[in-house]
Short mmCIF file of C-alpha atoms in Angstrom, two decimals:
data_model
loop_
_atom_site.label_atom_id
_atom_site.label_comp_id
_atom_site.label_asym_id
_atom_site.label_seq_id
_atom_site.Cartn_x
_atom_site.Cartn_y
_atom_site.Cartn_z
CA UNK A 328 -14.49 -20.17 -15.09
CA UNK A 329 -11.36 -20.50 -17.06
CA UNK A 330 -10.82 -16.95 -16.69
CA UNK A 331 -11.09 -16.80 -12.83
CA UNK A 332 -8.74 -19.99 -12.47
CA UNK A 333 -6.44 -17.87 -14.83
CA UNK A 334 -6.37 -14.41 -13.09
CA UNK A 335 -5.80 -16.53 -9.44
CA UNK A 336 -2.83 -18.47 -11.39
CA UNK A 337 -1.21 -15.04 -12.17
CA UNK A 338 -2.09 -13.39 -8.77
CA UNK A 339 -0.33 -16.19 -6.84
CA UNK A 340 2.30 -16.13 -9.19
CA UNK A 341 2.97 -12.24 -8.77
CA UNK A 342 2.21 -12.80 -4.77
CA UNK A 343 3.81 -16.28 -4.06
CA UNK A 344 5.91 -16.25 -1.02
CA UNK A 345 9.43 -17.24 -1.99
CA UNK A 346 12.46 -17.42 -0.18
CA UNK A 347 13.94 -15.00 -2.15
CA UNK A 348 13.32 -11.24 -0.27
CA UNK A 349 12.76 -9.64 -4.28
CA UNK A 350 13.76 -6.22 -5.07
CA UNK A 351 11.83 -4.31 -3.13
CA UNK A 352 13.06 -5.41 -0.05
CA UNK A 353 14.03 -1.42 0.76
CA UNK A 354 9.76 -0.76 0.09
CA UNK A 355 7.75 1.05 2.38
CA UNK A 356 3.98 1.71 2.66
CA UNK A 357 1.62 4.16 4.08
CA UNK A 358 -1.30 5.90 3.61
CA UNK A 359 -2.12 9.20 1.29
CA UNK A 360 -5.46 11.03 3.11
CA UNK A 361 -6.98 14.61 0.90
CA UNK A 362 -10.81 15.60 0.88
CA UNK A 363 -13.37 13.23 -0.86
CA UNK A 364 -13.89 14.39 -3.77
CA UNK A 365 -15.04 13.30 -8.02
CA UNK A 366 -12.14 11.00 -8.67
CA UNK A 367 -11.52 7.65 -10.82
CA UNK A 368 -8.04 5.87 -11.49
CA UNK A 369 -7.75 8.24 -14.13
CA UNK A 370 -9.94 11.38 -12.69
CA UNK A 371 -8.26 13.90 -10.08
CA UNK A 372 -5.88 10.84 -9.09
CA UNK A 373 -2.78 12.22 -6.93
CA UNK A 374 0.93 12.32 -8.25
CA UNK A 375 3.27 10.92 -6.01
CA UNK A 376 6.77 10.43 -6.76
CA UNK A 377 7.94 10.02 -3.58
CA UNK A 378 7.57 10.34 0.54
CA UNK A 379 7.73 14.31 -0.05
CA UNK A 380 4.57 14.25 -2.23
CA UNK A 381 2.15 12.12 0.45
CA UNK A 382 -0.02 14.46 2.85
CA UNK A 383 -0.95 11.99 5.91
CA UNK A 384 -2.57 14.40 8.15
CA UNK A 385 -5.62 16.03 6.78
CA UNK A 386 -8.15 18.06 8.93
CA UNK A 387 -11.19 16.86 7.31
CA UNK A 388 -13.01 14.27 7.83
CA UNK A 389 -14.39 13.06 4.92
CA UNK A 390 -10.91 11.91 2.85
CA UNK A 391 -10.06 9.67 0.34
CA UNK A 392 -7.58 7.44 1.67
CA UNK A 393 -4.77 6.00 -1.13
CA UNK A 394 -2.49 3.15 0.09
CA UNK A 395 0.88 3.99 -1.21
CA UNK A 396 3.79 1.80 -1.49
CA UNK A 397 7.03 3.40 -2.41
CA UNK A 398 10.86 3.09 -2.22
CA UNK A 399 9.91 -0.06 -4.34
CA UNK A 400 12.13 -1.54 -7.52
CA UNK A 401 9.40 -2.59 -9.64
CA UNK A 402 6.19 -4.53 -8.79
CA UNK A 403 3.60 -6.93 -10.16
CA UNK A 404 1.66 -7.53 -6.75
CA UNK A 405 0.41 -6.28 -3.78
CA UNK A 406 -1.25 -7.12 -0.30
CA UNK A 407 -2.24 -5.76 2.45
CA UNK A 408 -5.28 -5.05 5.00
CA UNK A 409 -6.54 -1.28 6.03
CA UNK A 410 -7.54 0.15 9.52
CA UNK A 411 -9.30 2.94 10.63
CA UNK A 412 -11.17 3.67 13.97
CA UNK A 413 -14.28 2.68 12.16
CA UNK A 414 -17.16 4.83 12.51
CA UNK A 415 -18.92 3.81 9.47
CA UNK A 416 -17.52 1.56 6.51
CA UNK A 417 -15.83 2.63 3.30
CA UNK A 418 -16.12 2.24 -0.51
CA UNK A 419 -13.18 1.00 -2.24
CA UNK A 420 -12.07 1.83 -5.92
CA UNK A 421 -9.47 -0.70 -7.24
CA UNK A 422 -6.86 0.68 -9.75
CA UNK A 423 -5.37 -2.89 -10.86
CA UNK A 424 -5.86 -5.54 -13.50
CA UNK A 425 -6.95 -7.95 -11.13
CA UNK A 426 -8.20 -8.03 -7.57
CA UNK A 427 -9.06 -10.49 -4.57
CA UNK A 428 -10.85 -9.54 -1.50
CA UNK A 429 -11.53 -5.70 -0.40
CA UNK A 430 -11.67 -3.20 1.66
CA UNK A 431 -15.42 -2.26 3.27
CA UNK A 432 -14.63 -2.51 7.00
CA UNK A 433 -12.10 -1.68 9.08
CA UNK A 434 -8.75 -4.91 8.64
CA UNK A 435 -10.60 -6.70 5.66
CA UNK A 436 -7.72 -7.27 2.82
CA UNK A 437 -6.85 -6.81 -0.61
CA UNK A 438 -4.70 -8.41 -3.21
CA UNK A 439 -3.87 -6.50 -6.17
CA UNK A 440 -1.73 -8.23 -9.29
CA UNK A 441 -1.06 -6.57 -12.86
CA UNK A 442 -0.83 -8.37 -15.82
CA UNK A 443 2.44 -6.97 -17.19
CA UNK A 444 4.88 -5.62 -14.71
CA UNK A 445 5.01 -2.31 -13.37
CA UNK A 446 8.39 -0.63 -13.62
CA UNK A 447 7.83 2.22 -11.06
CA UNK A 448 9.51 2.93 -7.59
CA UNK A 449 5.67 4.11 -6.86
CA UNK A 450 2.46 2.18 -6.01
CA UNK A 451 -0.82 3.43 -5.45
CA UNK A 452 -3.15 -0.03 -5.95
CA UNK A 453 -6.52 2.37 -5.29
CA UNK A 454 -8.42 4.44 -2.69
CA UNK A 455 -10.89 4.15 -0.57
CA UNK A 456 -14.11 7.08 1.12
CA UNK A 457 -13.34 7.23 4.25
CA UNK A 458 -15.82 9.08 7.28
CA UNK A 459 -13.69 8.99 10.22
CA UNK A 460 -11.78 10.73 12.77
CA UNK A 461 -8.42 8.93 14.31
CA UNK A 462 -6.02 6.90 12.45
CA UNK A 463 -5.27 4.59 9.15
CA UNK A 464 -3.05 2.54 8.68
CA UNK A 465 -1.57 -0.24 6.38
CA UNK A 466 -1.51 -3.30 8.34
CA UNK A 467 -1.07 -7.29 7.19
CA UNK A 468 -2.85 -8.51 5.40
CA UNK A 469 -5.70 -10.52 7.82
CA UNK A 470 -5.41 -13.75 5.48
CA UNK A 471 -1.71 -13.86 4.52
CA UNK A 472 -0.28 -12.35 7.73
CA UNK A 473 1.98 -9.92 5.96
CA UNK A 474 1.95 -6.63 3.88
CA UNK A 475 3.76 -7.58 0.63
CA UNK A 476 4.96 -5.39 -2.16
CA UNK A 477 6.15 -8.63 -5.00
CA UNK A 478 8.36 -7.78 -7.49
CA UNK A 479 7.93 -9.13 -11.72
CA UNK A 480 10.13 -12.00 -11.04
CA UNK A 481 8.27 -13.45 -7.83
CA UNK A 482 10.25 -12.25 -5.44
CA UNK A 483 8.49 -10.91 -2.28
CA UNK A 484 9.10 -8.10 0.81
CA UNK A 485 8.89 -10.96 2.62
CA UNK A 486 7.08 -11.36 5.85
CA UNK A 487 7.64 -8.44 8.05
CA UNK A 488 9.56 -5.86 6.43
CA UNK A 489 7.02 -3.43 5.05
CA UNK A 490 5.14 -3.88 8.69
CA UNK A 491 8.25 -2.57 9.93
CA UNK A 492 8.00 0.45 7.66
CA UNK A 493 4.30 1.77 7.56
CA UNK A 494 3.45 5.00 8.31
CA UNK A 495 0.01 5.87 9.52
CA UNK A 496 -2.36 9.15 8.79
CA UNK A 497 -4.04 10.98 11.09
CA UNK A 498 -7.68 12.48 9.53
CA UNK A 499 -10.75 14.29 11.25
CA UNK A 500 -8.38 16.76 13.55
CA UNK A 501 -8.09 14.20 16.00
CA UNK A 502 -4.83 12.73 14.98
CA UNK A 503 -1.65 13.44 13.41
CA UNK A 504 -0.37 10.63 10.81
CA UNK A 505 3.67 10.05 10.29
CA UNK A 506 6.02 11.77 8.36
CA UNK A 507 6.12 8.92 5.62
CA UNK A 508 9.95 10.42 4.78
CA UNK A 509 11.02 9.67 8.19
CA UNK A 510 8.75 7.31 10.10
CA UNK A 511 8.93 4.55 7.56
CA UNK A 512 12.47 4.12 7.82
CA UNK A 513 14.73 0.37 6.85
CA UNK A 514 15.09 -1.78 9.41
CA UNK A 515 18.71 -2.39 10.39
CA UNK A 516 20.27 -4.77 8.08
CA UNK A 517 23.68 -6.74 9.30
CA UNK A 518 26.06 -4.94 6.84
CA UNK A 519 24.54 -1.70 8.33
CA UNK A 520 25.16 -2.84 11.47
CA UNK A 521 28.64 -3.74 10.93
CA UNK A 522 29.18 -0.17 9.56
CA UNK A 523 28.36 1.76 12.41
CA UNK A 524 31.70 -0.15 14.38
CA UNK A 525 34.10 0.57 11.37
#
């Protein structure tokens, strides 16, 4: 018991909504899709460095389907619900120290926390079998009403800034998903606004 109450101290900690937008404000999210396959966290698990590594249309399908947050700072926790057209439900592998919730049908949600921070501008909190044709997407978390990406020092994405920049993938033939390196751009911020009349 005193281990549960301390894992859900740390994951609100790491996920705790703060005024304060954190560093990875500039984060973005979408969704990685290659065929199923033998994998673990550790087993034939993709490299991604950034939006030119992630493959979200795949012809197949039969995928495995890895959220991937990116553009980030640094990061601690995560949140976030997953969509797909939902032909049949999914199995869901977890890659982080600690997790509440997951994913088995389409919009159930997931929080993911580490125990020591994560200094990487890359996030891939797991993957789940998906048996689908159509879309998947990222989408807010169904409890908390937001995606989130928190930083080490409890600092948060904030509400609606990663739903702003989530790009979907297209499996089964049927659909084609973004192009994570230009579909998921920032929103407009004032001081960008104020540029563009300079």
């Amino acid at each position: 018991m005193t281990r549960i109450i301390a894992m859900a101290a740390i994951l609100t900690i790491a996920l705790s909504a703060v005024a304060s937008a954190g560093l990875n404000a500039d984060g973005r999210v979408t969704v990685h899709v290659i065929p199923h396959g033998s994998r673990s966290c550790t087993k034939n698990f993709p490299s991604i460095t950034g939006c030119e590594d992630i493959v979200t249309t795949e012809a197949g399908s039969d995928v495995d389907a890895f959220p991937v947050f990116f553009d980030l700072v640094e990061y601690q926790g995560l949140e976030y619900s997953m969509t797909w057209p939902g032909m049949y439900s999914t199995v869901f592998t977890t890659c982080s120290d600690l997790t509440i919730g997951g994913i088995t049908n389409p919009g159930d949600a997931v929080s993911h926390s580490w125990y020591d921070c994560q200094n990487s501008t890359v996030a891939i909190p797991g993957f789940a079998w998906i048996t689908d044709y159509g879309l998947i997407s990222i989408v807010p978390h169904a409890g908390a009403g937001h995606i989130n990406a928190g930083d080490c020092q409890g600092g948060t994405t904030a509400d609606s800034i990663l739903v702003g920049n989530s790009c979907p993938a297209g499996i089964g033939g049927t659909a084609t998903g973004g192009d994570p390196c230009e579909c998921a751009v920032e929103p407009c911020s004032w001081s960008g606004i104020k540029k563009m009349f300079r």
